[in-house]
Short mmCIF file of C-alpha atoms in Angstrom, two decimals:
data_model
loop_
_atom_site.label_atom_id
_atom_site.label_comp_id
_atom_site.label_asym_id
_atom_site.label_seq_id
_atom_site.Cartn_x
_atom_site.Cartn_y
_atom_site.Cartn_z
CA MET A 1 -23.77 -11.17 10.49
CA PHE A 2 -21.99 -14.51 10.01
CA PHE A 3 -24.71 -16.32 11.15
CA GLY A 4 -27.06 -14.29 8.78
CA PHE A 5 -24.75 -15.32 5.96
CA GLN A 6 -25.17 -18.85 6.96
CA ARG A 7 -28.94 -18.78 6.81
CA LEU A 8 -28.90 -17.61 3.16
CA SER A 9 -30.35 -19.97 0.59
CA PRO A 10 -27.89 -21.86 -1.77
CA ARG A 11 -29.11 -19.77 -4.79
CA ALA A 12 -28.41 -16.75 -3.06
CA VAL A 13 -25.06 -17.37 -1.88
CA GLY A 14 -24.28 -18.68 -5.62
CA TRP A 15 -25.55 -15.21 -6.89
CA MET A 16 -23.41 -13.28 -4.34
CA ALA A 17 -20.44 -15.34 -5.31
CA ALA A 18 -21.19 -14.62 -9.00
CA VAL A 19 -21.46 -10.67 -8.53
CA VAL A 20 -18.36 -10.53 -6.31
CA THR A 21 -16.29 -12.90 -8.94
CA VAL A 22 -17.33 -10.74 -12.04
CA LEU A 23 -16.80 -7.55 -10.06
CA ILE A 24 -13.22 -8.57 -9.11
CA TRP A 25 -12.36 -9.77 -12.54
CA THR A 26 -13.75 -6.67 -14.21
CA SER A 27 -11.81 -4.40 -11.57
CA PHE A 28 -8.65 -6.20 -11.98
CA ILE A 29 -8.34 -4.78 -15.64
CA VAL A 30 -9.45 -1.43 -14.93
CA VAL A 31 -7.24 -1.06 -11.77
CA ALA A 32 -4.32 -2.76 -13.32
CA ARG A 33 -4.32 0.06 -16.06
CA ALA A 34 -5.23 2.91 -13.79
CA THR A 35 -2.14 1.88 -11.39
CA ALA A 36 0.14 1.16 -14.20
CA HIS A 37 2.02 4.47 -14.29
CA GLN A 38 2.18 5.23 -10.60
CA THR A 39 5.30 4.49 -8.59
CA LEU A 40 5.67 0.70 -9.05
CA THR A 41 6.88 -1.15 -11.96
CA SER A 42 5.06 -4.04 -13.24
CA PHE A 43 7.44 -6.49 -11.40
CA ASP A 44 6.90 -4.50 -8.41
CA ILE A 45 3.17 -5.07 -8.66
CA ALA A 46 3.68 -8.57 -9.08
CA PHE A 47 6.11 -8.78 -6.03
CA MET A 48 3.16 -7.08 -3.83
CA ARG A 49 0.70 -9.41 -5.39
CA PHE A 50 2.79 -12.46 -4.31
CA VAL A 51 3.15 -10.96 -0.84
CA GLY A 52 -0.54 -10.44 -0.18
CA ALA A 53 -1.69 -13.60 -1.41
CA GLY A 54 1.08 -15.52 0.21
CA ALA A 55 0.36 -13.55 3.63
CA VAL A 56 -3.09 -15.38 3.36
CA LEU A 57 -2.53 -18.82 1.69
CA LEU A 58 0.88 -19.63 3.31
CA PRO A 59 -0.77 -20.86 6.84
CA VAL A 60 -3.83 -22.12 4.70
CA GLY A 61 -1.23 -24.35 2.86
CA TRP A 62 0.27 -25.60 5.92
CA TRP A 63 -2.99 -26.56 7.51
CA MET A 64 -4.09 -28.30 4.30
CA VAL A 65 -0.76 -30.36 4.15
CA ARG A 66 -1.48 -31.21 7.94
CA GLN A 67 -4.86 -32.42 7.24
CA GLN A 68 -3.64 -34.28 3.90
CA ARG A 69 -1.13 -36.22 6.03
CA LEU A 70 -3.73 -37.10 8.47
CA ARG A 71 -5.61 -38.83 5.77
CA ALA A 72 -2.72 -40.15 3.59
CA PRO A 73 0.66 -39.99 5.49
CA HIS A 74 2.54 -40.56 2.29
CA ALA A 75 0.89 -38.02 0.23
CA GLY A 76 2.88 -35.42 -1.95
CA SER A 77 3.85 -31.97 -0.60
CA TRP A 78 6.41 -29.22 -0.92
CA LEU A 79 8.04 -27.98 2.35
CA GLY A 80 4.81 -28.79 4.40
CA LEU A 81 3.26 -25.72 2.56
CA SER A 82 2.13 -26.53 -0.82
CA PRO A 83 -0.49 -29.42 -1.09
CA LEU A 84 1.02 -30.61 -4.32
CA GLY A 85 4.62 -32.30 -4.76
CA PHE A 86 7.49 -29.99 -5.92
CA ARG A 87 7.23 -30.84 -9.72
CA LEU A 88 3.42 -29.64 -9.74
CA THR A 89 3.85 -26.88 -7.70
CA ALA A 90 6.84 -25.38 -9.60
CA GLY A 91 4.85 -25.88 -12.72
CA VAL A 92 1.71 -24.09 -11.97
CA GLY A 93 3.53 -21.63 -9.83
CA MET A 94 5.81 -20.76 -12.68
CA VAL A 95 3.15 -20.74 -15.47
CA GLY A 96 0.02 -19.61 -13.66
CA GLY A 97 1.79 -17.47 -10.95
CA VAL A 98 5.19 -15.75 -11.94
CA VAL A 99 4.97 -15.60 -15.62
CA TYR A 100 1.45 -14.87 -15.89
CA ALA A 101 1.52 -11.90 -13.44
CA CYS A 102 4.64 -10.46 -14.84
CA VAL A 103 3.37 -10.62 -18.43
CA ALA A 104 -0.19 -9.27 -17.78
CA TYR A 105 1.07 -6.28 -15.59
CA SER A 106 3.67 -5.31 -18.20
CA GLY A 107 0.80 -5.07 -20.78
CA PHE A 108 -0.71 -2.60 -19.16
CA TYR A 109 2.29 -0.08 -19.23
CA PHE A 110 1.79 0.03 -23.19
CA ALA A 111 -1.94 -0.77 -23.96
CA PRO A 112 -5.17 0.71 -22.74
CA ALA A 113 -7.57 -1.32 -20.38
CA SER A 114 -10.23 -1.55 -23.22
CA HIS A 115 -7.85 -3.82 -25.55
CA ALA A 116 -7.03 -5.86 -22.46
CA SER A 117 -10.73 -6.43 -22.04
CA VAL A 118 -10.91 -8.07 -25.42
CA LEU A 119 -7.57 -9.69 -25.66
CA MET A 120 -6.93 -11.21 -22.38
CA PRO A 121 -10.44 -13.14 -21.49
CA GLY A 122 -11.41 -12.84 -25.02
CA SER A 123 -8.49 -15.05 -26.35
CA LEU A 124 -8.29 -17.37 -23.37
CA PRO A 125 -10.90 -19.83 -24.73
CA LEU A 126 -9.04 -20.00 -28.14
CA TRP A 127 -5.60 -20.67 -26.79
CA THR A 128 -7.18 -23.22 -24.45
CA THR A 129 -9.14 -25.05 -27.02
CA LEU A 130 -6.36 -25.24 -29.30
CA LEU A 131 -3.90 -26.51 -26.55
CA ALA A 132 -6.55 -29.03 -25.14
CA ALA A 133 -6.68 -30.19 -28.85
CA TRP A 134 -3.01 -30.77 -29.22
CA VAL A 135 -2.26 -31.82 -25.58
CA LEU A 136 -5.32 -33.65 -24.54
CA ARG A 137 -6.69 -34.60 -28.02
CA GLU A 138 -10.15 -32.87 -27.62
CA HIS A 139 -12.28 -32.84 -30.61
CA ILE A 140 -13.25 -29.21 -31.78
CA THR A 141 -16.75 -29.68 -32.95
CA PRO A 142 -18.06 -27.28 -36.01
CA THR A 143 -19.86 -25.00 -33.41
CA ARG A 144 -16.91 -24.43 -31.20
CA ALA A 145 -14.89 -23.71 -34.43
CA VAL A 146 -17.36 -21.02 -35.33
CA GLY A 147 -16.93 -19.47 -31.76
CA LEU A 148 -12.95 -19.56 -31.98
CA ALA A 149 -13.22 -17.87 -35.57
CA LEU A 150 -15.35 -14.97 -34.14
CA ILE A 151 -12.92 -14.64 -31.29
CA VAL A 152 -10.03 -14.38 -33.96
CA ALA A 153 -11.84 -11.90 -35.88
CA GLY A 154 -12.54 -9.90 -32.71
CA ASP A 155 -8.73 -9.87 -31.65
CA LEU A 156 -7.78 -8.93 -35.16
CA LEU A 157 -10.04 -6.05 -35.31
CA VAL A 158 -8.56 -4.74 -32.03
CA GLY A 159 -4.75 -5.62 -32.10
CA GLY A 160 -4.47 -5.31 -35.86
CA ALA A 161 -4.92 -1.55 -35.87
CA SER A 162 -2.15 -1.03 -32.93
CA LEU A 163 0.22 -3.44 -34.80
CA LEU A 164 -0.21 -1.15 -38.20
CA SER A 165 0.56 1.67 -35.92
CA ALA A 166 3.89 0.08 -35.00
CA PHE A 167 5.22 1.28 -38.23
CA ASP A 168 4.38 5.04 -36.89
CA GLY A 169 6.55 4.31 -33.63
CA GLY A 170 3.54 3.60 -31.35
CA ASP A 171 3.95 1.29 -28.27
CA VAL A 172 0.23 -0.04 -28.03
CA TRP A 173 1.19 -2.96 -30.06
CA LYS A 174 3.54 -4.28 -27.43
CA GLY A 175 0.66 -4.31 -24.97
CA ASP A 176 -1.60 -6.07 -27.17
CA LEU A 177 0.90 -8.80 -27.65
CA LEU A 178 1.68 -9.13 -24.09
CA PHE A 179 -2.27 -9.36 -23.56
CA LEU A 180 -2.30 -12.48 -26.10
CA LEU A 181 0.76 -13.98 -24.37
CA THR A 182 -1.06 -13.55 -21.05
CA ALA A 183 -4.03 -15.38 -22.31
CA PHE A 184 -1.90 -18.15 -23.75
CA THR A 185 0.08 -18.53 -20.63
CA TRP A 186 -3.11 -19.02 -18.50
CA ALA A 187 -4.18 -21.42 -21.14
CA ASN A 188 -1.05 -23.47 -20.32
CA TYR A 189 -1.75 -23.56 -16.62
CA THR A 190 -5.38 -24.45 -17.32
CA ILE A 191 -4.20 -27.51 -19.45
CA ILE A 192 -1.58 -28.54 -16.69
CA ALA A 193 -4.70 -28.19 -14.11
CA ARG A 194 -6.86 -30.15 -16.20
CA LYS A 195 -4.38 -33.03 -17.14
CA HIS A 196 -3.59 -33.64 -13.53
CA GLY A 197 -7.17 -33.10 -12.10
CA LEU A 198 -5.93 -30.30 -9.79
CA PRO A 199 -8.77 -28.81 -7.28
CA ALA A 200 -8.99 -25.10 -7.56
CA VAL A 201 -7.80 -24.40 -4.20
CA GLU A 202 -5.02 -26.67 -4.02
CA ALA A 203 -3.61 -25.28 -7.21
CA THR A 204 -4.10 -21.81 -5.99
CA VAL A 205 -2.70 -22.34 -2.77
CA ALA A 206 0.48 -24.12 -4.55
CA ILE A 207 0.87 -21.25 -6.81
CA SER A 208 1.05 -18.60 -3.99
CA VAL A 209 3.45 -20.71 -2.10
CA PHE A 210 5.88 -21.01 -4.90
CA ALA A 211 5.61 -17.26 -5.97
CA PHE A 212 6.17 -16.31 -2.48
CA LEU A 213 8.96 -18.53 -1.83
CA THR A 214 10.64 -17.90 -5.20
CA TYR A 215 9.94 -14.72 -6.70
CA VAL A 216 9.60 -12.69 -3.52
CA PRO A 217 12.92 -13.34 -1.82
CA VAL A 218 14.81 -13.14 -5.40
CA TYR A 219 13.17 -10.01 -6.46
CA GLY A 220 13.40 -8.42 -3.23
CA LEU A 221 17.09 -9.21 -2.85
CA LEU A 222 18.00 -7.97 -6.41
CA ALA A 223 15.86 -4.88 -5.99
CA ALA A 224 17.77 -4.19 -2.43
CA LEU A 225 21.08 -4.63 -4.23
CA GLY A 226 20.19 -2.26 -7.05
CA TRP A 227 20.63 -4.85 -9.82
CA ILE A 228 17.29 -4.40 -10.99
CA GLN A 229 14.90 -1.48 -11.68
CA SER A 230 12.57 -1.45 -9.01
CA HIS A 231 10.56 1.48 -6.91
CA LEU A 232 9.59 -0.59 -3.97
CA ALA A 233 11.74 1.50 -1.80
CA HIS A 234 10.23 4.76 -2.99
CA ALA A 235 6.58 3.93 -3.39
CA PRO A 236 4.18 5.43 -0.62
CA TRP A 237 3.02 2.77 1.96
CA ARG A 238 -0.76 3.25 0.47
CA GLU A 239 0.15 2.36 -2.69
CA LEU A 240 2.01 -0.94 -1.50
CA LEU A 241 -0.73 -1.93 0.61
CA PHE A 242 -3.38 -1.36 -1.90
CA GLN A 243 -1.44 -3.45 -4.47
CA ALA A 244 -0.88 -6.23 -1.75
CA GLY A 245 -4.64 -5.99 -0.75
CA PHE A 246 -6.38 -5.83 -4.27
CA GLN A 247 -3.96 -7.91 -6.61
CA GLY A 248 -2.89 -10.58 -3.67
CA ILE A 249 -6.06 -10.91 -1.55
CA GLY A 250 -8.47 -9.92 -3.85
CA SER A 251 -7.68 -11.21 -7.50
CA VAL A 252 -6.10 -14.19 -5.90
CA VAL A 253 -7.76 -15.37 -2.78
CA ILE A 254 -11.38 -13.77 -2.91
CA SER A 255 -12.01 -14.49 -6.54
CA GLY A 256 -10.62 -17.80 -6.07
CA ILE A 257 -13.21 -18.66 -3.30
CA THR A 258 -16.11 -17.03 -4.88
CA PHE A 259 -15.63 -18.59 -8.34
CA THR A 260 -15.24 -22.03 -6.51
CA GLN A 261 -18.65 -21.26 -5.09
CA MET A 262 -20.12 -20.08 -8.16
CA VAL A 263 -18.90 -23.10 -10.28
CA ARG A 264 -20.44 -25.18 -7.23
CA HIS A 265 -23.91 -23.66 -7.55
CA PHE A 266 -24.29 -23.13 -11.29
CA GLY A 267 -22.08 -25.54 -12.93
CA PRO A 268 -18.97 -24.85 -15.28
CA VAL A 269 -20.85 -23.83 -18.19
CA ARG A 270 -23.40 -21.37 -16.92
CA SER A 271 -20.44 -19.89 -14.72
CA THR A 272 -18.73 -19.21 -17.96
CA MET A 273 -21.70 -17.82 -19.48
CA ILE A 274 -21.70 -15.30 -16.38
CA THR A 275 -18.34 -14.54 -16.61
CA SER A 276 -18.39 -13.76 -20.33
CA LEU A 277 -19.87 -10.50 -19.19
CA VAL A 278 -16.17 -9.29 -18.00
CA PRO A 279 -14.98 -8.22 -21.29
CA GLY A 280 -18.13 -5.86 -22.02
CA LEU A 281 -18.07 -4.56 -18.28
CA SER A 282 -14.34 -3.98 -18.07
CA ALA A 283 -14.40 -2.07 -21.40
CA LEU A 284 -17.27 0.02 -20.07
CA GLY A 285 -15.39 0.53 -17.08
CA ALA A 286 -12.39 1.86 -19.03
CA VAL A 287 -14.59 4.22 -20.96
CA VAL A 288 -16.14 5.47 -17.60
CA PHE A 289 -13.44 5.53 -15.09
CA LEU A 290 -10.24 6.08 -17.14
CA GLY A 291 -11.75 8.19 -20.01
CA GLU A 292 -10.60 5.93 -22.76
CA PRO A 293 -12.21 6.35 -25.94
CA MET A 294 -14.38 3.46 -27.63
CA HIS A 295 -13.45 3.28 -31.25
CA ALA A 296 -15.55 1.42 -33.72
CA ASN A 297 -13.11 -1.23 -34.16
CA LEU A 298 -12.88 -1.83 -30.53
CA LEU A 299 -16.53 -2.10 -30.10
CA ALA A 300 -17.07 -4.56 -33.20
CA GLY A 301 -14.15 -6.55 -31.91
CA LEU A 302 -15.67 -6.79 -28.37
CA ALA A 303 -18.98 -7.83 -29.66
CA LEU A 304 -17.19 -10.56 -31.88
CA VAL A 305 -15.29 -11.99 -28.83
CA THR A 306 -18.27 -12.05 -26.70
CA VAL A 307 -20.37 -13.75 -29.22
CA GLY A 308 -17.71 -16.25 -29.70
CA ILE A 309 -17.68 -16.95 -26.00
CA VAL A 310 -21.46 -17.42 -25.88
CA PHE A 311 -21.17 -19.71 -28.99
CA GLY A 312 -18.67 -21.66 -27.47
CA VAL A 313 -20.73 -22.02 -24.11
CA HIS A 314 -23.69 -23.06 -26.24
CA ALA A 315 -21.41 -25.74 -27.91
CA ALA A 316 -20.48 -27.07 -24.49
CA VAL A 317 -24.09 -27.21 -23.46
CA ARG A 318 -24.98 -29.50 -26.38
CA GLN A 319 -22.05 -31.55 -25.94
CA SER A 320 -22.74 -32.22 -22.38
CA VAL A 321 -26.21 -33.29 -22.86
CA THR A 322 -25.63 -35.37 -25.95
CA ALA A 323 -22.27 -36.72 -24.83
CA THR A 324 -20.56 -38.34 -22.15
CA THR A 325 -17.16 -36.71 -22.70
CA PRO A 326 -15.87 -33.89 -20.54
CA PRO A 327 -17.28 -30.40 -21.19
CA SER A 328 -15.74 -28.32 -23.81
CA THR A 329 -12.77 -26.04 -22.98
CA PHE A 330 -14.93 -23.00 -22.83
CA ALA A 331 -16.53 -24.57 -19.62
CA SER A 332 -13.78 -26.46 -18.16
CA THR A 333 -11.54 -23.48 -18.73
CA SER A 334 -13.40 -21.97 -15.85
CA ALA A 335 -13.83 -25.27 -14.24
CA ALA A 336 -10.10 -26.34 -14.21
CA THR A 337 -8.23 -23.27 -12.58
CA SER A 338 -8.38 -20.89 -9.77
CA ALA A 339 -8.10 -17.30 -10.30
CA PRO A 340 -9.22 -15.05 -13.33
CA PRO A 341 -7.23 -13.07 -15.61
CA PRO A 342 -8.12 -12.85 -13.70
CA THR A 343 -7.73 -15.48 -14.57
CA ARG A 344 -9.91 -18.38 -14.66
CA PRO A 345 -10.73 -20.79 -11.84
CA SER A 346 -12.01 -24.08 -10.24
#
């Protein structure tokens, strides 16, 4: 099978990588909501995510540092496991690892997956563009501004109704705000990655190393002492293995590799166009697999967000053709990071 895979054409490999990436990113939203009210808490799920990813990527980090030191003996690293120095490892690890996972999984305890489908991947280009304009001094073209306006309108259609329900004692608005915060957190990680020119694999390894060596032991100790609410000790082993496998190995390791391969073949702009399928597919998955209703405001918000993303990608295509400046945030969001909200890699 391995040699058969090696004989595949680059186009076939690119499309296979694209299908796997979209499937994992779509499944992330549906699975996170489906498992939110099982045994584990949101912080327990984050714990298992980091255990699963760390088990695979710590040895990879050790090997990368060894290879790095052969080429440049004085190259920066952290503890011989992260290919980045301590400050960068801590920065991307805290923002793109610990905070992102804890906030994202917490959102699914309050709001349905269909809301996450719109608010998480949908608002990511919005936050990233605004942060890039502020931090990196990137210019927002009129076409991109239209795309952002459509995204804001879509987010308001989805989140506005749940915010109004807060007056009636509903909790969905809490999840919607957490989803928006999740996208904002990943946008911050994207800006850090782009500012320092971090390659996708090195950044993903650094995130996993930092989370495994900080969050996992601290959270595990607090849970063992009973100082925090945790259900790790009472969860079935199948649930623990599933979360470590899907959230850690699948959502972090495999999607990071396949997205990098997809960008390598299709380029960042076309890759972003492909991943713009995620909001619609995940919303459909929430209806089919979770039985969530598809209200008119949700459907309209989903349409606006999707059109807004495509609008931004079209602006990136025009900009990359007519100028020598870096591609727009809609493209470089995906090209600068390493794992979807699933974040967004490479």
